[in-house]
Coordinates of C-alpha atoms in Angstrom, one line a residue:
M1 CA 391.9 -105.3 157.2
S2 CA 395.2 -106.8 158.2
N3 CA 394.1 -110.5 157.0
F4 CA 393.3 -109.4 153.7
P5 CA 396.4 -110.7 151.2
A6 CA 399.1 -108.0 149.9
C7 CA 398.1 -107.4 145.8
V8 CA 400.4 -106.0 143.2
E9 CA 401.2 -102.1 144.1
D10 CA 401.2 -99.6 141.5
D11 CA 405.1 -98.7 140.6
V12 CA 406.5 -101.6 141.9
V13 CA 410.0 -103.0 141.5
I14 CA 410.5 -106.8 141.4
T15 CA 414.3 -108.1 142.5
I16 CA 415.4 -111.4 140.7
D17 CA 417.9 -113.3 142.1
A18 CA 419.5 -114.7 138.7
R19 CA 422.0 -117.6 137.8
L20 CA 423.3 -119.2 134.2
A21 CA 424.8 -122.2 134.5
Y22 CA 426.1 -124.1 131.5
R23 CA 427.5 -127.2 130.4
D24 CA 428.6 -129.2 127.0
N25 CA 427.5 -132.4 127.9
M26 CA 424.5 -134.6 129.4
T27 CA 426.8 -135.9 132.0
S28 CA 428.7 -133.0 133.5
E29 CA 428.4 -130.5 135.9
W30 CA 426.7 -127.7 135.7
T31 CA 429.4 -124.5 135.9
T32 CA 428.3 -121.3 136.7
K33 CA 428.7 -118.6 133.9
F34 CA 426.8 -115.3 135.5
H35 CA 425.1 -114.8 138.6
S36 CA 423.5 -111.3 139.4
V37 CA 420.5 -109.2 141.2
E38 CA 418.6 -107.7 139.3
Q39 CA 415.7 -104.8 139.4
R40 CA 413.0 -104.6 137.2
P41 CA 409.1 -102.4 137.5
L42 CA 406.6 -104.7 137.0
T43 CA 403.0 -103.5 136.0
C44 CA 400.1 -105.1 136.6
T45 CA 396.2 -105.2 135.1
F46 CA 393.3 -106.6 137.1
A47 CA 390.3 -106.8 135.0
V48 CA 388.4 -105.3 138.6
S49 CA 386.8 -102.3 140.0
K50 CA 389.0 -100.1 142.7
V51 CA 387.2 -98.8 145.5
N52 CA 388.5 -96.3 147.8
L53 CA 388.3 -97.2 151.4
H54 CA 388.2 -93.7 153.2
D55 CA 384.9 -93.9 154.0
S56 CA 384.0 -96.6 157.1
V57 CA 380.3 -96.9 155.9
L58 CA 381.2 -97.5 152.7
Y59 CA 383.6 -100.0 153.0
T60 CA 380.9 -101.6 155.7
E61 CA 378.8 -102.2 153.1
M62 CA 381.0 -103.3 149.9
K63 CA 382.1 -105.8 152.8
N64 CA 379.0 -107.1 153.1
S65 CA 378.2 -107.5 149.4
Y66 CA 381.4 -108.7 147.8
T67 CA 384.3 -111.0 148.0
F68 CA 387.6 -109.5 148.6
L69 CA 391.1 -110.1 146.9
C70 CA 393.4 -107.7 147.9
L71 CA 394.2 -104.8 149.7
V72 CA 396.7 -102.2 148.7
R73 CA 397.5 -100.0 152.3
K74 CA 399.7 -97.2 150.7
N75 CA 396.9 -95.8 148.6
S76 CA 394.1 -97.2 150.7
V77 CA 392.5 -98.5 147.4
V78 CA 390.9 -102.1 147.6
F79 CA 390.5 -104.7 144.8
F80 CA 387.8 -106.3 144.6
Q81 CA 385.7 -109.0 142.6
T82 CA 382.4 -111.1 142.5
Y83 CA 382.1 -114.9 142.3
E84 CA 382.0 -114.5 138.7
N85 CA 385.7 -112.9 138.5
E86 CA 387.3 -115.7 141.1
G87 CA 390.1 -117.0 139.8
R88 CA 391.2 -114.9 137.9
F89 CA 395.3 -114.0 137.7
Y90 CA 396.8 -110.4 136.9
H91 CA 398.3 -109.6 133.5
C92 CA 401.3 -108.1 134.1
D93 CA 403.6 -106.4 131.2
P94 CA 407.0 -108.3 130.1
I95 CA 410.2 -107.9 131.7
P96 CA 413.2 -107.7 129.5
F97 CA 415.3 -109.9 131.3
M98 CA 418.5 -110.9 129.6
E99 CA 420.7 -111.3 126.1
L100 CA 423.5 -114.1 125.2
G101 CA 425.7 -112.5 122.5
S102 CA 427.4 -115.6 121.4
V103 CA 426.5 -119.4 122.7
A104 CA 429.4 -121.3 123.0
H105 CA 428.2 -124.0 125.1
K106 CA 425.4 -126.7 124.3
Y107 CA 423.3 -126.8 127.3
F108 CA 422.5 -123.8 130.0
L109 CA 420.4 -123.3 132.5
M110 CA 418.7 -120.5 134.3
N111 CA 417.9 -120.4 137.6
L112 CA 415.4 -117.4 139.1
R113 CA 415.2 -116.7 143.1
L114 CA 412.6 -113.7 144.0
P115 CA 413.5 -113.2 147.3
V116 CA 411.8 -111.3 149.9
N117 CA 412.2 -109.7 153.1
D118 CA 411.2 -106.5 154.8
T119 CA 412.7 -104.4 151.7
M120 CA 412.4 -106.9 148.6
N121 CA 409.7 -107.7 146.5
V122 CA 407.2 -106.2 149.2
G123 CA 403.8 -105.4 147.2
I124 CA 404.6 -107.8 144.1
G125 CA 401.5 -110.2 145.7
E126 CA 401.3 -113.9 145.3
I127 CA 403.9 -115.3 142.4
K128 CA 401.6 -118.2 140.7
D129 CA 403.7 -118.9 137.8
I130 CA 406.2 -117.4 135.0
H131 CA 406.1 -117.1 131.6
V132 CA 410.2 -117.0 129.8
V133 CA 410.1 -116.1 126.2
G134 CA 413.0 -117.1 124.5
I135 CA 413.4 -115.3 121.4
H136 CA 416.7 -116.9 119.0
Q137 CA 417.7 -117.6 115.5
N138 CA 417.0 -120.9 114.5
G139 CA 419.2 -123.9 113.3
G140 CA 418.2 -124.3 109.5
F141 CA 418.6 -120.1 109.2
T142 CA 421.8 -120.1 111.1
K143 CA 423.4 -122.4 108.7
V144 CA 421.8 -120.7 104.7
W145 CA 423.0 -117.6 106.8
I146 CA 426.8 -118.6 107.5
S147 CA 427.6 -120.5 103.9
M148 CA 426.3 -117.3 102.4
K149 CA 428.3 -115.2 104.0
T150 CA 431.3 -117.8 103.7
V151 CA 430.7 -118.1 99.6
F152 CA 430.1 -114.6 99.1
S153 CA 432.7 -112.8 101.7
P154 CA 436.1 -113.9 99.4
W155 CA 434.4 -112.5 96.1
I156 CA 433.2 -109.4 97.2
S157 CA 436.7 -108.9 98.7
V158 CA 438.5 -110.1 95.7
A159 CA 436.4 -107.7 93.8
T160 CA 436.7 -104.6 95.7
V161 CA 440.3 -104.9 95.5
W162 CA 440.6 -105.9 92.1
Y163 CA 438.3 -102.7 91.4
W164 CA 440.5 -100.8 93.2
Y165 CA 443.5 -101.7 91.2
R166 CA 442.0 -101.0 87.7
I167 CA 441.5 -97.3 89.1
R168 CA 445.0 -97.1 90.7
L169 CA 446.2 -98.7 86.7
L170 CA 444.5 -95.1 85.1
A171 CA 447.3 -92.2 84.2
R172 CA 444.5 -89.5 86.2
P173 CA 444.4 -89.6 90.2
P174 CA 440.8 -91.5 91.8
V175 CA 437.8 -88.7 91.5
L176 CA 435.7 -88.3 94.7
L177 CA 432.8 -90.8 93.2
E178 CA 435.2 -93.4 92.6
K179 CA 436.9 -93.4 96.4
V180 CA 433.2 -94.1 97.8
I181 CA 432.8 -96.8 95.6
F182 CA 435.4 -98.3 96.6
A183 CA 434.7 -97.5 100.6
L184 CA 431.0 -99.1 99.5
G185 CA 432.8 -102.0 98.8
L186 CA 435.1 -102.3 101.6
S187 CA 431.9 -101.7 104.1
M188 CA 430.3 -104.8 102.4
A189 CA 433.4 -106.8 102.7
F190 CA 433.2 -105.9 106.0
L191 CA 429.5 -106.8 106.7
D192 CA 430.1 -110.5 104.7
M193 CA 432.8 -110.9 107.1
P194 CA 432.0 -115.1 108.4
V195 CA 433.1 -114.1 112.4
E196 CA 430.5 -116.6 113.0
W197 CA 432.2 -119.3 112.7
L198 CA 434.9 -117.9 115.3
S199 CA 432.0 -117.5 117.8
M200 CA 431.6 -121.2 117.7
G201 CA 435.1 -122.0 119.8
F202 CA 435.7 -118.7 121.4
E203 CA 433.4 -117.3 124.2
W204 CA 432.6 -113.8 122.6
T205 CA 429.9 -111.6 124.2
W206 CA 430.3 -108.8 122.3
M207 CA 429.0 -110.3 119.0
L208 CA 425.5 -108.5 118.8
L209 CA 427.2 -105.2 118.8
F210 CA 430.0 -106.3 116.6
E211 CA 427.3 -107.2 114.2
D212 CA 425.2 -103.8 114.8
A213 CA 428.3 -101.9 113.6
Q214 CA 428.8 -104.2 110.5
Q215 CA 425.5 -103.3 109.5
G216 CA 426.1 -99.4 110.9
A217 CA 429.1 -99.0 108.8
L218 CA 427.8 -100.1 105.6
Y219 CA 424.3 -98.2 106.3
S220 CA 426.6 -95.2 106.9
V221 CA 428.5 -95.6 103.8
L222 CA 425.3 -96.2 101.7
F223 CA 423.9 -93.0 102.6
C224 CA 427.2 -90.8 101.9
F225 CA 427.3 -92.8 98.5
W226 CA 423.7 -91.8 97.0
I227 CA 424.8 -88.1 98.4
I228 CA 427.4 -87.8 96.5
F229 CA 426.3 -89.9 93.8
C230 CA 423.3 -87.3 93.3
G231 CA 425.6 -84.1 94.1
E232 CA 428.0 -85.4 91.4
H233 CA 425.6 -85.4 88.9
L234 CA 423.6 -82.3 89.7
M235 CA 424.4 -79.9 86.6
D236 CA 424.0 -76.6 88.6
Q237 CA 426.7 -77.8 90.8
R238 CA 429.8 -75.9 91.0
Q239 CA 432.0 -77.6 92.9
R240 CA 432.6 -81.1 92.1
N241 CA 435.1 -83.7 93.3
L242 CA 435.4 -82.3 96.5
L243 CA 434.5 -83.8 99.8
S244 CA 434.2 -80.4 101.5
A245 CA 431.5 -79.6 99.3
Y246 CA 429.1 -82.1 100.6
W247 CA 430.2 -81.3 104.2
W248 CA 426.9 -80.8 105.8
Q249 CA 425.3 -83.9 104.2
V250 CA 428.3 -86.3 105.5
G251 CA 428.2 -84.9 108.9
L252 CA 424.8 -85.6 109.4
V253 CA 425.2 -89.0 108.4
V254 CA 428.3 -89.5 110.9
F255 CA 426.5 -87.3 113.4
G256 CA 423.3 -90.0 113.2
S257 CA 425.4 -92.8 112.9
S258 CA 427.4 -92.1 115.9
V259 CA 424.0 -91.4 118.0
L260 CA 422.7 -94.9 117.5
L261 CA 426.3 -96.3 118.3
I262 CA 426.5 -94.8 121.9
F263 CA 422.9 -95.5 122.2
D264 CA 423.5 -99.5 121.2
L265 CA 426.7 -99.4 123.5
S266 CA 424.7 -98.2 126.3
E267 CA 421.9 -100.6 125.7
R268 CA 424.4 -103.4 125.4

């Protein structure tokens, strides 16, 4: 039984020694940017039955009837295959690996090693190939997106300032709904800030977190606006023009936004 090759065990952890390098032209040397040893859970399936080898008679009969693929020693479970299943591979679930917050260089090189010793990468089977799937924002969409933000950002900022200037010219103080509209304009101006231009020259790894914060701020203010807008137009609303009248609705929005922000911070 010791001559059987090891297969992928259940609940196994794969250790990856990863390096990321960059350069800005085709002739310069690669510069190491990141180096880390990461561990990820590896879940694989194989479309072949499993058989327990607690019975030596059953093992002898199966050994004479089937061509074995591999042996899992810790659970005394054997994967076996017939001739029609020879050459098949495991189907492994995708493993989340890395995420680049900004791309400030032209070329990147990724190097992956799977170190093997008595404690690392034991029970992961024989690696035949690795498929790397990259999700990125293509150049055409990036140009349109940044161009739209660059064009609309000044107009939204000017419109927000002009609106608040006109409100301040009134003889009465601003009401609650007008203040919320102003806050909504500020959140839209914050969302449309074309900070992506600066990320081309500066290596800001927190850009994805900043974009999530921009969208979260807009959605939170928008929810509060609709809550106050509907509340101020209800006929049976006794208290008007008071933020304290909506404390639990607004507090629920703030609590939900804070939970999502904490989750995003822990994930990034």
